[in-house]
PDB file of C-alpha atoms in Angstrom:
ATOM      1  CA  UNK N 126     -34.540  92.615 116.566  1.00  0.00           C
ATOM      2  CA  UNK N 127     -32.955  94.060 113.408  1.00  0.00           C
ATOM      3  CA  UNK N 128     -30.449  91.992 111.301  1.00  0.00           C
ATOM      4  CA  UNK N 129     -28.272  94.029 109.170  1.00  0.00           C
ATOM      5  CA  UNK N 130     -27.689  92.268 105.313  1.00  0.00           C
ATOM      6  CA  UNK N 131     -24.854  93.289 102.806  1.00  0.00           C
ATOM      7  CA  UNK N 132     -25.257  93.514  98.898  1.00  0.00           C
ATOM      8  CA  UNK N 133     -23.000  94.434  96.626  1.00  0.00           C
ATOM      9  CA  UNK N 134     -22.891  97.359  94.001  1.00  0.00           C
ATOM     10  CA  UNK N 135     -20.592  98.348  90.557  1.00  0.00           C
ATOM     11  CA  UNK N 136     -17.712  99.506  93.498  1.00  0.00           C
ATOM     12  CA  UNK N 137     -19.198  99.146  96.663  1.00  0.00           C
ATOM     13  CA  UNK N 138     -20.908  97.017  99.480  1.00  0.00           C
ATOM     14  CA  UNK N 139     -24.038  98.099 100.978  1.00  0.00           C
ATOM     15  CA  UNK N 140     -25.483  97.659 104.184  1.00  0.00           C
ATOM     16  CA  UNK N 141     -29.283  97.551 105.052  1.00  0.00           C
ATOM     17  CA  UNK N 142     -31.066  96.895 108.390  1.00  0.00           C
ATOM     18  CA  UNK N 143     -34.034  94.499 108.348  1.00  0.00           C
ATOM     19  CA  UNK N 144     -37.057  94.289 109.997  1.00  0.00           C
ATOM     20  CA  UNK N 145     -37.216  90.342 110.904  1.00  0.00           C
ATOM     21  CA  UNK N 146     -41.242  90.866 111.100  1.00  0.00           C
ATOM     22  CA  UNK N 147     -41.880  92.279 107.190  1.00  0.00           C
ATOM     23  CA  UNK N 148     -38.435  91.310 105.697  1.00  0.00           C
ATOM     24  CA  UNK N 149     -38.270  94.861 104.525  1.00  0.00           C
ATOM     25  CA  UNK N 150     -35.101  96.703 104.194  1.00  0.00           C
ATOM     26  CA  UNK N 151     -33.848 100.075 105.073  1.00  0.00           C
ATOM     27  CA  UNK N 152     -30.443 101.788 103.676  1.00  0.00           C
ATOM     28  CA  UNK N 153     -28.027 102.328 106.221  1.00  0.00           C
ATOM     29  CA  UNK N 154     -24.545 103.229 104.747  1.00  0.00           C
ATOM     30  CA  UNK N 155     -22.138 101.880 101.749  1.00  0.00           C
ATOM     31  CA  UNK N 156     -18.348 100.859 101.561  1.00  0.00           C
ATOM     32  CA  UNK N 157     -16.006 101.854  98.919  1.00  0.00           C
ATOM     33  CA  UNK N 158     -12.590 102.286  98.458  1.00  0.00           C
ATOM     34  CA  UNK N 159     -13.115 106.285  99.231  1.00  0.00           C
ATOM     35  CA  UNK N 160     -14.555 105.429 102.656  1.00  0.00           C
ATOM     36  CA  UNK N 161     -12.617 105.747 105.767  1.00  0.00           C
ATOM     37  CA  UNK N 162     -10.587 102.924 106.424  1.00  0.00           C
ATOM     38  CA  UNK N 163     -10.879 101.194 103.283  1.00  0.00           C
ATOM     39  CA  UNK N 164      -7.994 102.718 101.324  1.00  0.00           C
ATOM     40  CA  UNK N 165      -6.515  99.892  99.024  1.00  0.00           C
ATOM     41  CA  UNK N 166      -9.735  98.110  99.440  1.00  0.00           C
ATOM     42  CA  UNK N 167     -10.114  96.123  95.988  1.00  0.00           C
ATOM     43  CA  UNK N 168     -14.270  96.566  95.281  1.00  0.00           C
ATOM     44  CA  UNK N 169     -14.344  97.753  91.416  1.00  0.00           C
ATOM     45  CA  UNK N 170     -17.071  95.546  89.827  1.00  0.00           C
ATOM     46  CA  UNK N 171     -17.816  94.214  93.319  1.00  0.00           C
ATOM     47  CA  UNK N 172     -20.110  90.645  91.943  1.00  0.00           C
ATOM     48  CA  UNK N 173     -20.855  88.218  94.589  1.00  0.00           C
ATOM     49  CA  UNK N 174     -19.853  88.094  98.202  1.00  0.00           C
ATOM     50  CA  UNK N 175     -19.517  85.138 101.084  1.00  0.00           C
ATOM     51  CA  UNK N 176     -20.221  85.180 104.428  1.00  0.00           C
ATOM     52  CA  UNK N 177     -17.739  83.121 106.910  1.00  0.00           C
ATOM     53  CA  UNK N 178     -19.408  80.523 108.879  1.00  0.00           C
ATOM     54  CA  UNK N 179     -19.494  82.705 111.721  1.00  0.00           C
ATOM     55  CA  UNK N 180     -20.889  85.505 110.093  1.00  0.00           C
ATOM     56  CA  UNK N 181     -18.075  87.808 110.998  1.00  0.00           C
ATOM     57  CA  UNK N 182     -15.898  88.257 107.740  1.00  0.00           C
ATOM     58  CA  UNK N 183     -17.191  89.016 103.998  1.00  0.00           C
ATOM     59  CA  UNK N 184     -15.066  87.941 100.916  1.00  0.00           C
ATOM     60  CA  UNK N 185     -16.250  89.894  98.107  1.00  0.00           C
ATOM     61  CA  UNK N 186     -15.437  88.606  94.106  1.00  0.00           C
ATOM     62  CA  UNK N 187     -14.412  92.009  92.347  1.00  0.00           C
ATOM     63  CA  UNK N 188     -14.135  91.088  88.501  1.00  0.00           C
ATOM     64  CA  UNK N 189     -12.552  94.882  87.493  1.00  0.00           C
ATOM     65  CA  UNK N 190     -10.084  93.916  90.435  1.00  0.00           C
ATOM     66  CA  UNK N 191      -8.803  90.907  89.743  1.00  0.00           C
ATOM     67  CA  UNK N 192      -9.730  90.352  93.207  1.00  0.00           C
ATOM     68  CA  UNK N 193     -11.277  88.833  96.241  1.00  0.00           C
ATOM     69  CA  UNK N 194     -11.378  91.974  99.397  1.00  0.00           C
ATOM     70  CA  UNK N 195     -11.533  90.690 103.065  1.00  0.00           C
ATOM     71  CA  UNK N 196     -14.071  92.372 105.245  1.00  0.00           C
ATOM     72  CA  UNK N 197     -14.518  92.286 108.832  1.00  0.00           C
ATOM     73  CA  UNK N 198     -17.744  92.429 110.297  1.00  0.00           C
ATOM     74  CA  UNK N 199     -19.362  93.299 113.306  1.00  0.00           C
ATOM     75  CA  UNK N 200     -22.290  90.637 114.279  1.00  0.00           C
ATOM     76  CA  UNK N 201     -24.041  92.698 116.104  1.00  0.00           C
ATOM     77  CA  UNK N 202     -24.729  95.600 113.457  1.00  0.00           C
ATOM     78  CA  UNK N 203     -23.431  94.217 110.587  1.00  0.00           C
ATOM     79  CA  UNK N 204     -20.669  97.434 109.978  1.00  0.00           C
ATOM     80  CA  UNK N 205     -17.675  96.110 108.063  1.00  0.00           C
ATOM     81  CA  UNK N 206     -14.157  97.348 108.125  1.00  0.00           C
ATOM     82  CA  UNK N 207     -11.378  96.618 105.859  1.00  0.00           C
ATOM     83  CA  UNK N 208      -8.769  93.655 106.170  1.00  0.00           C
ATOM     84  CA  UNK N 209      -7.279  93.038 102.977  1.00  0.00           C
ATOM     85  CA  UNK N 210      -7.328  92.493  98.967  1.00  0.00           C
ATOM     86  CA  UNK N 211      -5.704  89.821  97.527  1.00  0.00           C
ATOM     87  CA  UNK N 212      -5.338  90.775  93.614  1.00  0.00           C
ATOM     88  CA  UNK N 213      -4.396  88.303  90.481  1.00  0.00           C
ATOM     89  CA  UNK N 214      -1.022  88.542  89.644  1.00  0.00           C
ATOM     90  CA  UNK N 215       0.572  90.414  92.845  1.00  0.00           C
ATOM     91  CA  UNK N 216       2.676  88.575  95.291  1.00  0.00           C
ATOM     92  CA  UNK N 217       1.931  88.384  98.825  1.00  0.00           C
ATOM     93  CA  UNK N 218       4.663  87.151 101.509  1.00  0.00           C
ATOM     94  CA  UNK N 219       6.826  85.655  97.956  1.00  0.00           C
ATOM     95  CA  UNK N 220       3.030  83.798  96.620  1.00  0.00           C
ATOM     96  CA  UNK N 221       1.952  85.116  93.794  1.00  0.00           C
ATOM     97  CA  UNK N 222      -1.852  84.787  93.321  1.00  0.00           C
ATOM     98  CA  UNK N 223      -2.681  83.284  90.041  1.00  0.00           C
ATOM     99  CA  UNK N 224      -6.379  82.327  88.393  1.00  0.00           C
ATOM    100  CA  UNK N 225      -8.372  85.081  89.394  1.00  0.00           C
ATOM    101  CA  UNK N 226      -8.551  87.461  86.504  1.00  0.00           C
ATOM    102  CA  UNK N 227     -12.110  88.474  86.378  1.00  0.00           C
ATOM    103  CA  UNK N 228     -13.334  87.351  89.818  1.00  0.00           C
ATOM    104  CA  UNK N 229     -16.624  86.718  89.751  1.00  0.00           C
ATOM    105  CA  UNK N 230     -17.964  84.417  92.624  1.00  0.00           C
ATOM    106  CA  UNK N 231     -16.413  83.772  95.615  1.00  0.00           C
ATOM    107  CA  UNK N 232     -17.657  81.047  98.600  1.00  0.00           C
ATOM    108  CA  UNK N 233     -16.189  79.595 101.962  1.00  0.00           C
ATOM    109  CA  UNK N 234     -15.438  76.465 103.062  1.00  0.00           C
ATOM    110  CA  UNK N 235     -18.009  75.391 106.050  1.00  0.00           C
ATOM    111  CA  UNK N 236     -14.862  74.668 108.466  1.00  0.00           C
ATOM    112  CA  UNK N 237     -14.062  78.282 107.914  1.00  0.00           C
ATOM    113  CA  UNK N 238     -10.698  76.755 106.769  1.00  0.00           C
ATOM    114  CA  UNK N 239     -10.038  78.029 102.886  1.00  0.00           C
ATOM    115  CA  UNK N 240     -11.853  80.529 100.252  1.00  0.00           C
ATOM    116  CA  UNK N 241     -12.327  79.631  96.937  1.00  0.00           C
ATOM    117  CA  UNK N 242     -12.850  82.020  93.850  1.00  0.00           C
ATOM    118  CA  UNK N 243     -13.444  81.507  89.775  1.00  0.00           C
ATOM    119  CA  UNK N 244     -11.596  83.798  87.830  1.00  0.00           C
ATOM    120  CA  UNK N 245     -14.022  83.966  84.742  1.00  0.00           C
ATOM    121  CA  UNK N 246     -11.108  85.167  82.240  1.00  0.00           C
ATOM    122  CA  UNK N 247      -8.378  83.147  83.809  1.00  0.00           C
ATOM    123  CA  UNK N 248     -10.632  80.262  83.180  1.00  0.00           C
ATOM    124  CA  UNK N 249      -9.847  79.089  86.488  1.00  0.00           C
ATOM    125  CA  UNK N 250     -10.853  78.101  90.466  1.00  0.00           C
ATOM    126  CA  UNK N 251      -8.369  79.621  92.996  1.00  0.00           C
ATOM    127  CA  UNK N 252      -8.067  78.679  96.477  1.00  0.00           C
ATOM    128  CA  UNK N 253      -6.882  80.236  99.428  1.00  0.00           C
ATOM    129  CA  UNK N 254      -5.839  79.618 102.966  1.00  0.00           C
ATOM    130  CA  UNK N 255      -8.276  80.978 105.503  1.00  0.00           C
ATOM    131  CA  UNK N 256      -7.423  82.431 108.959  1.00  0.00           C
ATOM    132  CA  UNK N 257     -10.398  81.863 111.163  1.00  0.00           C
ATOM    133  CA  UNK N 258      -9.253  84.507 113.014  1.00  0.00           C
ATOM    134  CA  UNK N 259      -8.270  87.622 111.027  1.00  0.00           C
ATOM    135  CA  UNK N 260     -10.059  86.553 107.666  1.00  0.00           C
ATOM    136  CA  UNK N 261      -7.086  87.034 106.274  1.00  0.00           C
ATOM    137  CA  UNK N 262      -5.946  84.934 103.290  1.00  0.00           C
ATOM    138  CA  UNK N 263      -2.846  82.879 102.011  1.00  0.00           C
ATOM    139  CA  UNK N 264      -3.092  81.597  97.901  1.00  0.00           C
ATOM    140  CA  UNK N 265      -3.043  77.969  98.167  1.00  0.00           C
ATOM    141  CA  UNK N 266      -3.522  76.660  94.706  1.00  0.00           C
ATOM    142  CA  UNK N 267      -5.502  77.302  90.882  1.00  0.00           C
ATOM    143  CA  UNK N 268      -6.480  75.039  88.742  1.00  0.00           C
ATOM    144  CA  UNK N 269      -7.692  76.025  85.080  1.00  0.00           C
ATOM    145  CA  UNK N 270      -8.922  74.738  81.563  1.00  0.00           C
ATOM    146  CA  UNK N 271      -4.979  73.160  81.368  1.00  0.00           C
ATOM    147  CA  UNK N 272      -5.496  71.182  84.567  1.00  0.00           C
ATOM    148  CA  UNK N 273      -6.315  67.469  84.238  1.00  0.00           C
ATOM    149  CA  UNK N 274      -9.841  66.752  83.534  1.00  0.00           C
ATOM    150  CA  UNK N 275     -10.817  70.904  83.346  1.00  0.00           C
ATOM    151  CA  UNK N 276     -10.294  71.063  79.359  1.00  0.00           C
ATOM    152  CA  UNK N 277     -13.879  72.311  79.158  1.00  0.00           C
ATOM    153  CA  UNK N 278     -13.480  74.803  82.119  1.00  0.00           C
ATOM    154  CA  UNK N 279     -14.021  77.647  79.653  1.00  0.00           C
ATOM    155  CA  UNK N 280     -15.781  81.174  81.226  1.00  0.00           C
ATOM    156  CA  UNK N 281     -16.486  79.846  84.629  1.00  0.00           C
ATOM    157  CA  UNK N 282     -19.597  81.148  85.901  1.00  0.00           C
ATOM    158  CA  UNK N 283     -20.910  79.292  89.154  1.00  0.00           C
ATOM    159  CA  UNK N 284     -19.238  77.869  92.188  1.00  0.00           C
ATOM    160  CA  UNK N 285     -20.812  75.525  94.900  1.00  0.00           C
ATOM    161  CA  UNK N 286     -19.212  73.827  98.078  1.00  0.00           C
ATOM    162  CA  UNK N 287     -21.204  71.041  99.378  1.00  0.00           C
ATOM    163  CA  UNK N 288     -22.416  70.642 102.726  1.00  0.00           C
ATOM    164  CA  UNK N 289     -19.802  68.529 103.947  1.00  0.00           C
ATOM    165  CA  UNK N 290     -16.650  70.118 102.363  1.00  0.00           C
ATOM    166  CA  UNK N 291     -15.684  67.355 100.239  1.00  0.00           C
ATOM    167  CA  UNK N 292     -16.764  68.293  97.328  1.00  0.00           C
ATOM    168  CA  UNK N 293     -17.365  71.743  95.120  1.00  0.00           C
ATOM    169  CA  UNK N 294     -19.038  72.204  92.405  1.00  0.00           C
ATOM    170  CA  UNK N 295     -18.451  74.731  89.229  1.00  0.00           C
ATOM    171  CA  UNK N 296     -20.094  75.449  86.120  1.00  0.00           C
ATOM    172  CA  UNK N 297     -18.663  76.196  82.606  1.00  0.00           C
ATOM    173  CA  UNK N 298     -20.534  78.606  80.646  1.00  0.00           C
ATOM    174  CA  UNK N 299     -18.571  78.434  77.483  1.00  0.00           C
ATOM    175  CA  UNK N 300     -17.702  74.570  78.155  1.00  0.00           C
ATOM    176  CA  UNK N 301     -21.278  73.681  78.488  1.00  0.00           C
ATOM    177  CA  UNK N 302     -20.531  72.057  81.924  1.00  0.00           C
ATOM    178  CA  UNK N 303     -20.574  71.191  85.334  1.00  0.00           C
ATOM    179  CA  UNK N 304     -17.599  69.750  87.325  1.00  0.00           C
ATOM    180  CA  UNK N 305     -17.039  67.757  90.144  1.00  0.00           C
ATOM    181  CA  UNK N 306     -13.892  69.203  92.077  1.00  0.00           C
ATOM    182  CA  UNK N 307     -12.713  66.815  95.133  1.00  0.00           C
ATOM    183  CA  UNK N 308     -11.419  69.095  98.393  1.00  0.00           C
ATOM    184  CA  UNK N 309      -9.006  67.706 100.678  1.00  0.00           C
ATOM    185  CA  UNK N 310     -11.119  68.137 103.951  1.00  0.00           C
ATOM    186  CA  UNK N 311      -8.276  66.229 106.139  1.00  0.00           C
ATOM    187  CA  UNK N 312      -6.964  69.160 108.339  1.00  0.00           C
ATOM    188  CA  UNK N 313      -4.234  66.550 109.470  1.00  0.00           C
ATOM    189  CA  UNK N 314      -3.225  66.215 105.679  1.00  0.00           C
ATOM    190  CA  UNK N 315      -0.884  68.165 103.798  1.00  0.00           C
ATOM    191  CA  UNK N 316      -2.726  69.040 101.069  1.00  0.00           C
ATOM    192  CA  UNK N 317      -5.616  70.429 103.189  1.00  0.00           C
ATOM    193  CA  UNK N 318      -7.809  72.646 101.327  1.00  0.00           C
ATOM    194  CA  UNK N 319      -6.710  71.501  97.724  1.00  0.00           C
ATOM    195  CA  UNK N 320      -8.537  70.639  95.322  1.00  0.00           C
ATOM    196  CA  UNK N 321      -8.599  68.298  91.948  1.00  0.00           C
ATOM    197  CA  UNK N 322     -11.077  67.081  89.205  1.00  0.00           C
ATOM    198  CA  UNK N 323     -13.288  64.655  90.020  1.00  0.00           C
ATOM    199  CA  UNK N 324     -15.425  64.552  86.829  1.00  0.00           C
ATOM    200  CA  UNK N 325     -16.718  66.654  84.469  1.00  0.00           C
ATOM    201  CA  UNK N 326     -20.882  66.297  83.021  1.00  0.00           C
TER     202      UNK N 326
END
């Protein structure tokens, strides 16, 4: 059997098959915003991606973007196809996304239910509304370094959700520190998917 595995380059995503057996990899294709299909895809500095639980959409973080890009993908191949971009400072529906200038890592809750992205410049975590079905995403919330508790939240670099979906984690690279954000993981409860500071180390 041959899995197929996505990476990400400067402005694209690329696909490779893999041999299960060896691990080793073989080039199949790449994605960019000049491929077919992908007009108004958002990929420039493409710098981390997340896979949905079910392995069938890819949010990639692109910090020249401003961005996190929706991708669909087909299990059984691994090809991807354009859904949307959702881009700092542009409204979507009357929402305006906010905390996402330079996007650089990205991850999914494990219900599936909401995205969350650090927007290294914005000195912020965004999060986003997550439809199981499409991919497609709704901005939910940001907090930044003016939020309770986040006064160190300076250059975000790295972004964790546990196992359970309670918590997630981030790291400060200017502020010297890790913090503790609590997620609302009630789907009965109006403030599903938010999040707040917990604590900061």
């Amino acid at each position: 059997l041959v899995q197929a595995i996505q990476y990400i380059g400067d402005r694209a995503v690329l696909r490779f098959s893999r041999d299960p057996a060896s691990g080793a990899l073989t080039f199949v294709n790449s994605y960019k915003a000049s491929s077919a299909g992908f007009t108004g895809a958002k990929l420039g500095g493409a710098f981390d991606l997340a896979l949905s639980p079910n392995e069938d959409f890819l949010y990639v973080a692109a910090l020249n973007d401003d961005a996190v890009t929706v991708l669909s993908r087909n299990i059984g191949d691994g090809s991807l196809g354009f859904v949307q971009s959702r881009v700092n400072g542009q409204s979507y529906g009357g929402v305006t996304v906010q905390g996402m200038d330079e996007a650089v890592k990205v991850a999914v809750s494990p219900d599936g239910q909401h995205v969350y992205a650090l927007g290294r410049a914005s000195n912020a975590v965004a999060a986003f509304t997550r439809d199981p079905a499409d991919g497609s995403l709704i901005f939910l919330h940001a907090l930044n370094n003016t939020s309770p508790g986040l006064s160190a939240l300076s250059r975000p670099q790295g972004l964790v959700v546990s196992a359970d979906g309670a918590q997630i984690y981030v790291s400060a690279r200017f502020g010297n520190a890790v913090f503790v954000l609590n997620r609302d993981a009630a789907s009965g409860s109006g403030q599903f998917g938010r999040i707040s500071a917990a604590q900061a180390n």
